[in-house]
């Protein structure tokens, strides 16, 4: 077996390219997801090592010695981080000329030829799911025989091998949590809406929804929701409870865990049997959800210890939801949110400004909608046309976007890329700050946050830190503009 290193390379301060690389920029408060997509193949390869440099504040000088004795180095990359990741690959090549260097991630899965042409330091890139692809390479299989990769052969020619079938038996993948425990400092991972410390992992891959902007299902995960057995998931939960006793919350990072109502009800029941949801039990769980979960299912989730749902509302305008193929009605989302409030399930709501069909009136509608349904916390993003998504194709064809890869400032702040004849990007950019201020600077919202702080000293320290980061975020956005 090759001596293998899995690397989230050094990037701008605050870069978060973790699970699914959903959020590849600085956030309104400093947050980090686990590098699950690197940890999964690392778990397959005996003697491997995982380094997540951004989360651990590691520079190239801090980690360069780690590449000296490695036969195989895998870097996770994305559209915003690609140039820096290529630079890191070149530094690795200069330091260890014999190492085999490969890139994984949606960026290289979609723009395979272009990615390999970026630098001769890149030996291969993986397309689509890559867990067993990397295992084959680590075992010493010649690149010419490995399905699912594109590679540079001995004379420099770029070769595209046969596709690899997606993983259907999800139980064939080992747990990622032992890799977290072995190689990462879990205290380095936190989110503004999750208890700290937390752990996140997948119970399945793929998402049946067809949202035009969403990167991962359109590039690597696919639209067929493939799931682990409930018993397999519960065994990993038991591992976390036993081996990582400091963990206060488990986040199931499936794109939409609640898409399969009978399965999430069964999982909730099994978690409840472990003690989740019972008085005095120290750990809660949370997950991504679409805003259409029936009350019966929400009741089962609450009884099984579910504390929080991360919900993508995106817009308060029904036509925009149709435009992006969200498959969601605002009246259903309102009822879902009301049910969550009544059941005591906390919601972190996410919204996107600048989607096709956006106007100043629809932005106003979305701001008022967010205030009305009143999730506990929110995240407001700018529509980002990532290569490989329908939104990218639509935006370039309609001239809303120039097709460049530059989605961020050099410091990691998101840029408003889409611009419409009736709604320029500068207006969309400015509306994000207005959205945050109008949502959070309400007496009722300030009061609920203060009450949360008064009841919990750790939460007080955390919210004060996040407050400083939030105002710094607003300052940096002005500079980026």
Short mmCIF file of C-alpha atoms in Angstrom, two decimals:
data_model
loop_
_atom_site.label_atom_id
_atom_site.label_comp_id
_atom_site.label_asym_id
_atom_site.label_seq_id
_atom_site.Cartn_x
_atom_site.Cartn_y
_atom_site.Cartn_z
CA UNK A 1 0.00 0.00 0.00
CA UNK A 2 1.35 3.43 -0.93
CA UNK A 3 2.18 5.82 1.88
CA UNK A 4 -0.71 8.23 1.37
CA UNK A 5 -1.43 11.80 2.45
CA UNK A 6 -4.87 13.40 2.12
CA UNK A 7 -4.58 17.18 2.19
CA UNK A 8 -6.90 20.14 2.46
CA UNK A 9 -4.21 22.59 1.40
CA UNK A 10 -3.42 25.92 3.06
CA UNK A 11 -5.65 28.69 1.75
CA UNK A 12 -6.92 32.12 2.75
CA UNK A 13 -7.63 32.61 6.43
CA UNK A 14 -11.06 31.16 7.19
CA UNK A 15 -11.35 28.99 4.06
CA UNK A 16 -13.97 26.30 4.65
CA UNK A 17 -13.98 23.64 1.97
CA UNK A 18 -15.17 20.77 4.11
CA UNK A 19 -17.98 18.27 3.66
CA UNK A 20 -19.26 18.60 0.14
CA UNK A 21 -17.31 21.84 -0.20
CA UNK A 22 -20.65 23.60 0.06
CA UNK A 23 -19.26 26.86 1.33
CA UNK A 24 -15.84 27.67 -0.07
CA UNK A 25 -15.41 31.17 1.27
CA UNK A 26 -15.38 33.19 4.47
CA UNK A 27 -18.67 33.19 6.31
CA UNK A 28 -20.39 35.79 8.41
CA UNK A 29 -18.94 33.99 11.43
CA UNK A 30 -15.88 31.73 11.37
CA UNK A 31 -17.00 28.13 10.79
CA UNK A 32 -15.44 24.87 9.68
CA UNK A 33 -16.96 21.66 8.34
CA UNK A 34 -15.13 18.37 8.59
CA UNK A 35 -13.23 17.30 5.43
CA UNK A 36 -15.44 14.24 5.10
CA UNK A 37 -14.74 13.64 1.42
CA UNK A 38 -11.01 13.33 2.20
CA UNK A 39 -11.54 11.34 5.38
CA UNK A 40 -13.59 8.68 3.58
CA UNK A 41 -10.85 7.39 1.23
CA UNK A 42 -8.29 7.94 4.00
CA UNK A 43 -10.29 5.44 6.05
CA UNK A 44 -9.92 2.88 3.26
CA UNK A 45 -6.12 3.09 3.12
CA UNK A 46 -4.08 1.60 5.93
CA UNK A 47 -1.40 3.95 7.26
CA UNK A 48 -2.83 7.04 5.57
CA UNK A 49 -2.74 10.53 7.06
CA UNK A 50 -5.25 13.39 6.78
CA UNK A 51 -4.27 17.05 7.17
CA UNK A 52 -6.85 19.84 7.11
CA UNK A 53 -4.59 22.89 7.00
CA UNK A 54 -7.14 25.76 6.96
CA UNK A 55 -9.06 24.54 10.01
CA UNK A 56 -5.84 24.02 11.96
CA UNK A 57 -4.23 27.33 10.88
CA UNK A 58 -1.37 25.51 9.17
CA UNK A 59 0.81 27.12 6.52
CA UNK A 60 2.90 25.34 3.88
CA UNK A 61 5.95 25.71 6.11
CA UNK A 62 4.06 23.93 8.89
CA UNK A 63 3.23 20.88 6.78
CA UNK A 64 5.86 20.64 4.04
CA UNK A 65 7.85 17.93 5.83
CA UNK A 66 4.77 15.70 5.76
CA UNK A 67 5.11 15.16 2.00
CA UNK A 68 8.74 14.01 2.08
CA UNK A 69 8.11 10.29 2.61
CA UNK A 70 4.75 10.00 0.81
CA UNK A 71 4.16 7.98 -2.34
CA UNK A 72 0.68 9.40 -2.96
CA UNK A 73 -0.75 12.84 -2.14
CA UNK A 74 -4.44 13.65 -2.68
CA UNK A 75 -5.62 17.26 -2.54
CA UNK A 76 -9.25 18.30 -2.33
CA UNK A 77 -9.89 21.32 -4.53
CA UNK A 78 -12.71 23.65 -5.59
CA UNK A 79 -13.28 26.46 -8.04
CA UNK A 80 -12.32 29.23 -5.55
CA UNK A 81 -9.27 27.40 -4.17
CA UNK A 82 -8.00 25.83 -7.40
CA UNK A 83 -5.17 28.25 -8.14
CA UNK A 84 -3.81 27.97 -4.61
CA UNK A 85 -4.18 24.18 -4.66
CA UNK A 86 -2.24 23.96 -7.92
CA UNK A 87 0.48 26.07 -6.33
CA UNK A 88 0.59 23.63 -3.40
CA UNK A 89 0.83 20.70 -5.83
CA UNK A 90 3.83 22.38 -7.46
CA UNK A 91 5.47 22.87 -4.07
CA UNK A 92 4.92 19.18 -3.34
CA UNK A 93 6.38 18.19 -6.70
CA UNK A 94 9.49 20.32 -6.10
CA UNK A 95 10.01 18.80 -2.65
CA UNK A 96 9.15 15.19 -3.52
CA UNK A 97 9.50 14.58 -7.28
CA UNK A 98 8.59 10.89 -6.96
CA UNK A 99 5.20 11.40 -5.30
CA UNK A 100 2.05 10.72 -7.27
CA UNK A 101 -0.21 13.80 -6.95
CA UNK A 102 -3.96 13.72 -7.57
CA UNK A 103 -6.84 16.17 -7.18
CA UNK A 104 -10.42 15.41 -6.17
CA UNK A 105 -13.55 17.57 -5.99
CA UNK A 106 -16.35 18.92 -8.16
CA UNK A 107 -14.04 21.38 -9.93
CA UNK A 108 -11.81 18.68 -11.44
CA UNK A 109 -14.70 16.27 -11.98
CA UNK A 110 -16.33 18.82 -14.29
CA UNK A 111 -13.33 20.54 -15.86
CA UNK A 112 -11.08 17.52 -16.16
CA UNK A 113 -8.96 18.44 -19.19
CA UNK A 114 -8.62 22.08 -18.17
CA UNK A 115 -7.56 21.10 -14.64
CA UNK A 116 -4.80 18.76 -15.81
CA UNK A 117 -3.58 21.36 -18.28
CA UNK A 118 -3.17 23.85 -15.44
CA UNK A 119 0.07 22.25 -14.23
CA UNK A 120 2.32 19.30 -14.96
CA UNK A 121 2.57 18.82 -11.18
CA UNK A 122 -0.88 17.19 -11.34
CA UNK A 123 -0.58 13.53 -12.28
CA UNK A 124 -4.28 12.66 -12.25
CA UNK A 125 -7.73 13.89 -11.27
CA UNK A 126 -10.69 11.84 -10.10
CA UNK A 127 -14.08 12.13 -11.72
CA UNK A 128 -17.32 11.57 -9.82
CA UNK A 129 -17.09 9.45 -6.65
CA UNK A 130 -13.50 8.59 -5.94
CA UNK A 131 -13.24 6.51 -2.73
CA UNK A 132 -12.41 3.17 -4.34
CA UNK A 133 -10.64 4.91 -7.22
CA UNK A 134 -8.04 6.21 -4.78
CA UNK A 135 -7.86 2.83 -3.05
CA UNK A 136 -6.99 1.21 -6.39
CA UNK A 137 -4.22 3.75 -6.97
CA UNK A 138 -2.86 3.33 -3.43
CA UNK A 139 -2.69 -0.41 -4.02
CA UNK A 140 -0.35 0.25 -6.94
CA UNK A 141 -2.76 -0.34 -9.83
CA UNK A 142 -1.32 1.29 -12.99
CA UNK A 143 -3.12 4.54 -13.76
CA UNK A 144 -4.05 3.20 -17.19
CA UNK A 145 -6.18 0.52 -15.49
CA UNK A 146 -7.96 2.68 -12.90
CA UNK A 147 -11.56 3.51 -13.72
CA UNK A 148 -12.83 7.00 -12.94
CA UNK A 149 -9.68 9.05 -13.51
CA UNK A 150 -8.07 11.25 -16.11
CA UNK A 151 -4.29 11.22 -16.00
CA UNK A 152 -1.07 12.39 -17.65
CA UNK A 153 0.84 9.52 -19.20
CA UNK A 154 4.62 9.22 -19.58
CA UNK A 155 4.83 11.40 -22.69
CA UNK A 156 2.54 14.07 -21.21
CA UNK A 157 -0.62 13.06 -23.07
CA UNK A 158 -3.83 13.45 -21.08
CA UNK A 159 -5.86 10.25 -21.03
CA UNK A 160 -9.46 9.86 -19.88
CA UNK A 161 -10.22 6.39 -18.53
CA UNK A 162 -13.57 4.68 -18.33
CA UNK A 163 -16.03 6.03 -15.76
CA UNK A 164 -16.37 4.28 -12.41
CA UNK A 165 -19.81 3.21 -11.22
CA UNK A 166 -21.10 5.03 -8.15
CA UNK A 167 -21.07 3.25 -4.81
CA UNK A 168 -24.39 1.47 -4.34
CA UNK A 169 -23.59 -0.45 -1.15
CA UNK A 170 -22.93 2.47 1.17
CA UNK A 171 -22.19 0.08 4.05
CA UNK A 172 -19.04 -0.92 2.14
CA UNK A 173 -17.51 2.42 3.18
CA UNK A 174 -15.75 2.52 6.56
CA UNK A 175 -16.58 5.03 9.28
CA UNK A 176 -14.97 8.46 8.98
CA UNK A 177 -15.15 9.29 12.69
CA UNK A 178 -12.04 7.25 13.62
CA UNK A 179 -10.07 9.29 11.06
CA UNK A 180 -11.31 12.51 12.67
CA UNK A 181 -10.20 11.21 16.05
CA UNK A 182 -6.83 10.06 14.74
CA UNK A 183 -5.80 13.05 12.63
CA UNK A 184 -7.90 16.11 13.49
CA UNK A 185 -8.45 18.33 16.51
CA UNK A 186 -12.22 18.26 16.69
CA UNK A 187 -12.31 21.45 18.73
CA UNK A 188 -11.22 23.25 15.54
CA UNK A 189 -14.57 22.49 13.89
CA UNK A 190 -17.58 24.61 14.72
CA UNK A 191 -20.64 26.26 13.21
CA UNK A 192 -22.64 29.19 14.49
CA UNK A 193 -25.78 27.08 14.88
CA UNK A 194 -24.25 23.78 16.09
CA UNK A 195 -23.25 22.84 19.61
CA UNK A 196 -19.52 22.72 20.16
CA UNK A 197 -17.71 20.45 19.72
CA UNK A 198 -19.65 18.57 17.08
CA UNK A 199 -19.03 15.76 14.58
CA UNK A 200 -20.56 15.45 11.11
CA UNK A 201 -20.76 12.56 8.67
CA UNK A 202 -23.01 11.18 5.96
CA UNK A 203 -25.68 8.50 6.27
CA UNK A 204 -26.13 8.55 2.49
CA UNK A 205 -25.12 10.32 -0.71
CA UNK A 206 -27.06 11.98 -3.48
CA UNK A 207 -30.10 14.24 -3.52
CA UNK A 208 -33.25 13.72 -5.56
CA UNK A 209 -33.94 17.45 -5.68
CA UNK A 210 -32.94 19.30 -8.86
CA UNK A 211 -32.01 22.74 -7.53
CA UNK A 212 -30.21 24.44 -10.43
CA UNK A 213 -27.54 26.10 -8.27
CA UNK A 214 -26.57 23.17 -6.05
CA UNK A 215 -23.07 21.93 -6.83
CA UNK A 216 -22.59 18.49 -5.35
CA UNK A 217 -25.60 16.49 -6.68
CA UNK A 218 -24.94 17.82 -10.21
CA UNK A 219 -21.26 16.90 -10.20
CA UNK A 220 -20.26 14.09 -7.84
CA UNK A 221 -23.07 12.89 -5.58
CA UNK A 222 -25.82 12.42 -8.17
CA UNK A 223 -29.59 12.58 -7.80
CA UNK A 224 -30.10 9.01 -6.59
CA UNK A 225 -30.16 9.04 -2.79
CA UNK A 226 -28.07 6.02 -1.76
CA UNK A 227 -28.15 5.26 1.95
CA UNK A 228 -26.31 3.32 4.64
CA UNK A 229 -28.34 0.83 6.66
CA UNK A 230 -29.73 2.18 9.92
CA UNK A 231 -27.63 -0.35 11.86
CA UNK A 232 -24.44 0.86 10.16
CA UNK A 233 -25.23 4.48 11.03
CA UNK A 234 -26.04 3.60 14.63
CA UNK A 235 -22.73 1.76 15.03
CA UNK A 236 -20.86 4.92 14.01
CA UNK A 237 -22.97 6.98 16.41
CA UNK A 238 -22.03 4.52 19.17
CA UNK A 239 -18.36 4.94 18.23
CA UNK A 240 -18.64 8.72 18.58
CA UNK A 241 -20.41 8.45 21.94
CA UNK A 242 -17.76 6.10 23.30
CA UNK A 243 -14.52 7.36 21.74
CA UNK A 244 -15.26 11.08 21.47
CA UNK A 245 -17.03 11.87 24.75
CA UNK A 246 -16.49 15.61 24.38
CA UNK A 247 -18.87 15.74 21.39
CA UNK A 248 -22.16 17.53 22.14
CA UNK A 249 -23.87 17.20 18.76
CA UNK A 250 -23.85 14.92 15.72
CA UNK A 251 -24.71 16.50 12.39
CA UNK A 252 -25.91 14.13 9.64
CA UNK A 253 -24.63 15.88 6.54
CA UNK A 254 -26.71 14.17 3.83
CA UNK A 255 -27.90 16.75 1.31
CA UNK A 256 -31.48 16.19 2.45
CA UNK A 257 -31.76 13.45 5.05
CA UNK A 258 -35.49 14.09 5.40
CA UNK A 259 -36.27 13.20 1.74
CA UNK A 260 -36.95 9.62 2.85
CA UNK A 261 -39.54 10.06 5.62
CA UNK A 262 -39.85 6.38 6.68
CA UNK A 263 -36.05 6.09 6.94
CA UNK A 264 -35.57 9.23 9.03
CA UNK A 265 -38.39 8.10 11.32
CA UNK A 266 -36.66 4.72 11.71
CA UNK A 267 -33.32 6.42 12.37
CA UNK A 268 -34.92 8.75 14.90
CA UNK A 269 -36.43 5.79 16.75
CA UNK A 270 -33.05 4.01 16.84
CA UNK A 271 -31.33 7.15 18.14
CA UNK A 272 -34.02 7.50 20.79
CA UNK A 273 -33.29 3.95 21.93
CA UNK A 274 -29.66 5.03 22.48
CA UNK A 275 -30.85 7.79 24.77
CA UNK A 276 -31.11 10.76 22.39
CA UNK A 277 -33.97 13.02 23.39
CA UNK A 278 -34.14 11.64 26.92
CA UNK A 279 -33.77 13.98 29.94
CA UNK A 280 -30.12 14.43 30.86
CA UNK A 281 -28.71 12.84 27.69
CA UNK A 282 -25.67 14.95 26.81
CA UNK A 283 -25.74 14.72 22.98
CA UNK A 284 -28.23 15.99 20.42
CA UNK A 285 -28.35 15.57 16.66
CA UNK A 286 -29.19 17.76 13.70
CA UNK A 287 -29.35 17.52 9.90
CA UNK A 288 -30.11 19.22 6.60
CA UNK A 289 -33.80 19.34 5.71
CA UNK A 290 -36.10 20.56 2.99
CA UNK A 291 -38.89 22.82 4.25
CA UNK A 292 -41.61 20.27 3.48
CA UNK A 293 -41.20 17.65 6.22
CA UNK A 294 -44.61 16.43 7.48
CA UNK A 295 -45.44 17.12 11.13
CA UNK A 296 -45.67 13.40 11.89
CA UNK A 297 -42.05 12.97 10.79
CA UNK A 298 -40.94 16.07 12.69
CA UNK A 299 -42.57 14.68 15.84
CA UNK A 300 -40.63 11.41 15.44
CA UNK A 301 -37.39 13.34 14.90
CA UNK A 302 -37.96 15.50 17.97
CA UNK A 303 -38.75 12.46 20.10
CA UNK A 304 -35.50 10.90 18.88
CA UNK A 305 -33.37 13.85 19.98
CA UNK A 306 -33.28 16.09 16.92
CA UNK A 307 -32.39 19.61 18.07
CA UNK A 308 -31.84 21.59 14.86
CA UNK A 309 -32.52 21.57 11.14
CA UNK A 310 -30.46 23.39 8.51
CA UNK A 311 -33.10 24.45 6.00
CA UNK A 312 -32.58 25.90 2.53
CA UNK A 313 -35.48 28.32 1.99
CA UNK A 314 -33.49 30.19 -0.71
CA UNK A 315 -36.25 32.72 -1.56
CA UNK A 316 -39.62 33.93 -0.37
CA UNK A 317 -40.82 34.40 -3.94
CA UNK A 318 -42.67 31.41 -5.40
CA UNK A 319 -41.70 32.12 -9.01
CA UNK A 320 -37.99 32.15 -8.13
CA UNK A 321 -38.40 28.79 -6.39
CA UNK A 322 -39.96 27.50 -9.63
CA UNK A 323 -37.14 29.05 -11.67
CA UNK A 324 -34.48 27.18 -9.69
CA UNK A 325 -36.49 23.91 -9.65
CA UNK A 326 -36.58 23.90 -5.87
CA UNK A 327 -39.73 21.79 -5.72
CA UNK A 328 -41.04 23.74 -2.73
CA UNK A 329 -44.13 25.87 -2.09
CA UNK A 330 -43.88 28.83 0.26
CA UNK A 331 -47.16 27.91 1.96
CA UNK A 332 -45.79 24.42 2.72
CA UNK A 333 -42.56 25.98 4.02
CA UNK A 334 -44.55 28.30 6.27
CA UNK A 335 -46.46 25.36 7.79
CA UNK A 336 -43.26 23.33 8.20
CA UNK A 337 -41.61 26.24 10.02
CA UNK A 338 -44.65 26.75 12.24
CA UNK A 339 -44.57 23.04 13.13
CA UNK A 340 -40.86 23.23 14.01
CA UNK A 341 -41.41 26.26 16.23
CA UNK A 342 -44.27 24.50 18.05
CA UNK A 343 -42.24 21.31 18.52
CA UNK A 344 -39.15 23.16 19.73
CA UNK A 345 -36.93 22.23 16.77
CA UNK A 346 -34.44 25.03 16.09
CA UNK A 347 -34.00 26.20 12.48
CA UNK A 348 -30.95 27.67 10.80
CA UNK A 349 -32.37 29.09 7.57
CA UNK A 350 -30.35 29.73 4.44
CA UNK A 351 -31.28 32.22 1.73
CA UNK A 352 -29.74 33.17 -1.62
CA UNK A 353 -29.96 36.56 -3.33
CA UNK A 354 -29.50 37.05 -7.06
CA UNK A 355 -31.12 33.87 -8.40
CA UNK A 356 -32.80 33.99 -11.84
CA UNK A 357 -35.92 36.13 -11.69
CA UNK A 358 -34.63 38.27 -8.82
CA UNK A 359 -35.68 41.90 -8.62
CA UNK A 360 -35.52 44.50 -5.88
CA UNK A 361 -39.18 43.66 -5.15
CA UNK A 362 -38.47 39.91 -4.78
CA UNK A 363 -35.52 40.66 -2.48
CA UNK A 364 -37.85 42.76 -0.34
CA UNK A 365 -40.34 39.87 -0.39
CA UNK A 366 -37.66 37.42 0.77
CA UNK A 367 -36.46 39.68 3.60
CA UNK A 368 -40.02 40.07 4.85
CA UNK A 369 -40.61 36.33 4.45
CA UNK A 370 -37.52 35.54 6.56
CA UNK A 371 -38.70 37.92 9.28
CA UNK A 372 -42.16 36.37 9.19
CA UNK A 373 -41.12 32.70 9.47
CA UNK A 374 -38.31 33.73 11.85
CA UNK A 375 -35.71 30.95 11.90
CA UNK A 376 -33.40 31.17 14.92
CA UNK A 377 -30.38 32.07 12.78
CA UNK A 378 -29.82 32.70 9.08
CA UNK A 379 -27.17 32.61 6.38
CA UNK A 380 -27.52 34.86 3.33
CA UNK A 381 -25.43 34.02 0.28
CA UNK A 382 -25.01 35.41 -3.21
CA UNK A 383 -26.03 33.19 -6.11
CA UNK A 384 -22.84 31.43 -7.24
CA UNK A 385 -22.68 29.90 -10.75
CA UNK A 386 -20.31 26.99 -10.15
CA UNK A 387 -19.06 25.10 -13.23
CA UNK A 388 -21.04 21.92 -13.72
CA UNK A 389 -24.35 23.35 -12.52
CA UNK A 390 -27.38 24.22 -14.61
CA UNK A 391 -27.15 27.75 -13.19
CA UNK A 392 -23.64 28.13 -14.67
CA UNK A 393 -24.87 27.09 -18.12
CA UNK A 394 -27.96 29.29 -17.86
CA UNK A 395 -26.01 32.32 -16.65
CA UNK A 396 -23.31 32.12 -19.31
CA UNK A 397 -25.82 31.56 -22.13
CA UNK A 398 -27.90 34.55 -21.03
CA UNK A 399 -24.96 36.86 -20.45
CA UNK A 400 -25.61 37.21 -16.71
CA UNK A 401 -22.08 36.01 -16.01
CA UNK A 402 -18.79 36.10 -17.90
CA UNK A 403 -17.85 32.49 -17.14
CA UNK A 404 -14.75 33.27 -15.09
CA UNK A 405 -13.62 31.11 -12.18
CA UNK A 406 -13.08 34.10 -9.93
CA UNK A 407 -15.98 33.80 -7.48
CA UNK A 408 -14.18 35.36 -4.51
CA UNK A 409 -11.81 38.16 -3.66
CA UNK A 410 -8.24 37.09 -2.92
CA UNK A 411 -9.13 37.36 0.76
CA UNK A 412 -12.00 34.88 0.44
CA UNK A 413 -15.02 37.19 0.40
CA UNK A 414 -17.82 36.25 -1.97
CA UNK A 415 -18.36 38.37 -5.07
CA UNK A 416 -21.76 38.97 -6.66
CA UNK A 417 -21.17 37.27 -10.00
CA UNK A 418 -24.63 37.40 -11.57
CA UNK A 419 -25.83 40.69 -12.99
CA UNK A 420 -29.11 41.35 -14.77
CA UNK A 421 -30.15 44.29 -16.98
CA UNK A 422 -32.75 45.28 -14.38
CA UNK A 423 -30.68 44.33 -11.31
CA UNK A 424 -26.90 44.94 -11.34
CA UNK A 425 -24.56 42.85 -9.24
CA UNK A 426 -23.67 45.86 -7.06
CA UNK A 427 -27.26 46.10 -5.85
CA UNK A 428 -27.48 42.37 -5.15
CA UNK A 429 -24.20 42.55 -3.21
CA UNK A 430 -25.40 45.45 -1.05
CA UNK A 431 -28.71 43.75 -0.30
CA UNK A 432 -26.98 40.93 1.61
CA UNK A 433 -25.87 43.34 4.33
CA UNK A 434 -29.32 44.93 4.42
CA UNK A 435 -30.89 41.47 4.77
CA UNK A 436 -28.72 40.58 7.76
CA UNK A 437 -29.30 43.89 9.50
CA UNK A 438 -33.06 43.89 9.04
CA UNK A 439 -33.33 40.31 10.26
CA UNK A 440 -31.04 40.49 13.28
CA UNK A 441 -31.45 44.10 14.39
CA UNK A 442 -35.05 43.62 15.52
CA UNK A 443 -35.95 43.97 19.22
CA UNK A 444 -37.51 40.48 19.26
CA UNK A 445 -34.48 38.82 17.67
CA UNK A 446 -31.99 40.72 19.84
CA UNK A 447 -34.03 39.75 22.87
CA UNK A 448 -34.03 36.04 22.00
CA UNK A 449 -30.26 36.04 21.47
CA UNK A 450 -29.62 37.92 24.72
CA UNK A 451 -31.88 35.49 26.61
CA UNK A 452 -29.93 32.59 25.08
CA UNK A 453 -26.69 34.17 26.31
CA UNK A 454 -27.98 34.88 29.80
CA UNK A 455 -28.96 31.26 30.31
CA UNK A 456 -25.61 29.82 29.19
CA UNK A 457 -22.20 31.39 29.94
CA UNK A 458 -20.47 29.36 27.20
CA UNK A 459 -23.09 30.59 24.74
CA UNK A 460 -22.50 34.14 25.95
CA UNK A 461 -18.78 33.89 25.14
CA UNK A 462 -19.55 32.30 21.82
CA UNK A 463 -22.17 34.86 20.72
CA UNK A 464 -19.90 37.74 21.73
CA UNK A 465 -17.11 36.27 19.60
CA UNK A 466 -19.51 35.74 16.71
CA UNK A 467 -20.76 39.30 17.08
CA UNK A 468 -17.25 40.63 16.62
CA UNK A 469 -16.77 38.33 13.61
CA UNK A 470 -20.10 39.38 12.10
CA UNK A 471 -19.27 43.09 12.19
CA UNK A 472 -15.83 42.31 10.79
CA UNK A 473 -17.57 40.35 8.02
CA UNK A 474 -19.65 43.42 7.16
CA UNK A 475 -16.52 45.58 7.15
CA UNK A 476 -14.68 43.17 4.84
CA UNK A 477 -17.65 43.10 2.45
CA UNK A 478 -17.47 46.89 2.11
CA UNK A 479 -13.78 46.59 1.28
CA UNK A 480 -14.51 43.83 -1.24
CA UNK A 481 -17.13 46.01 -2.92
#
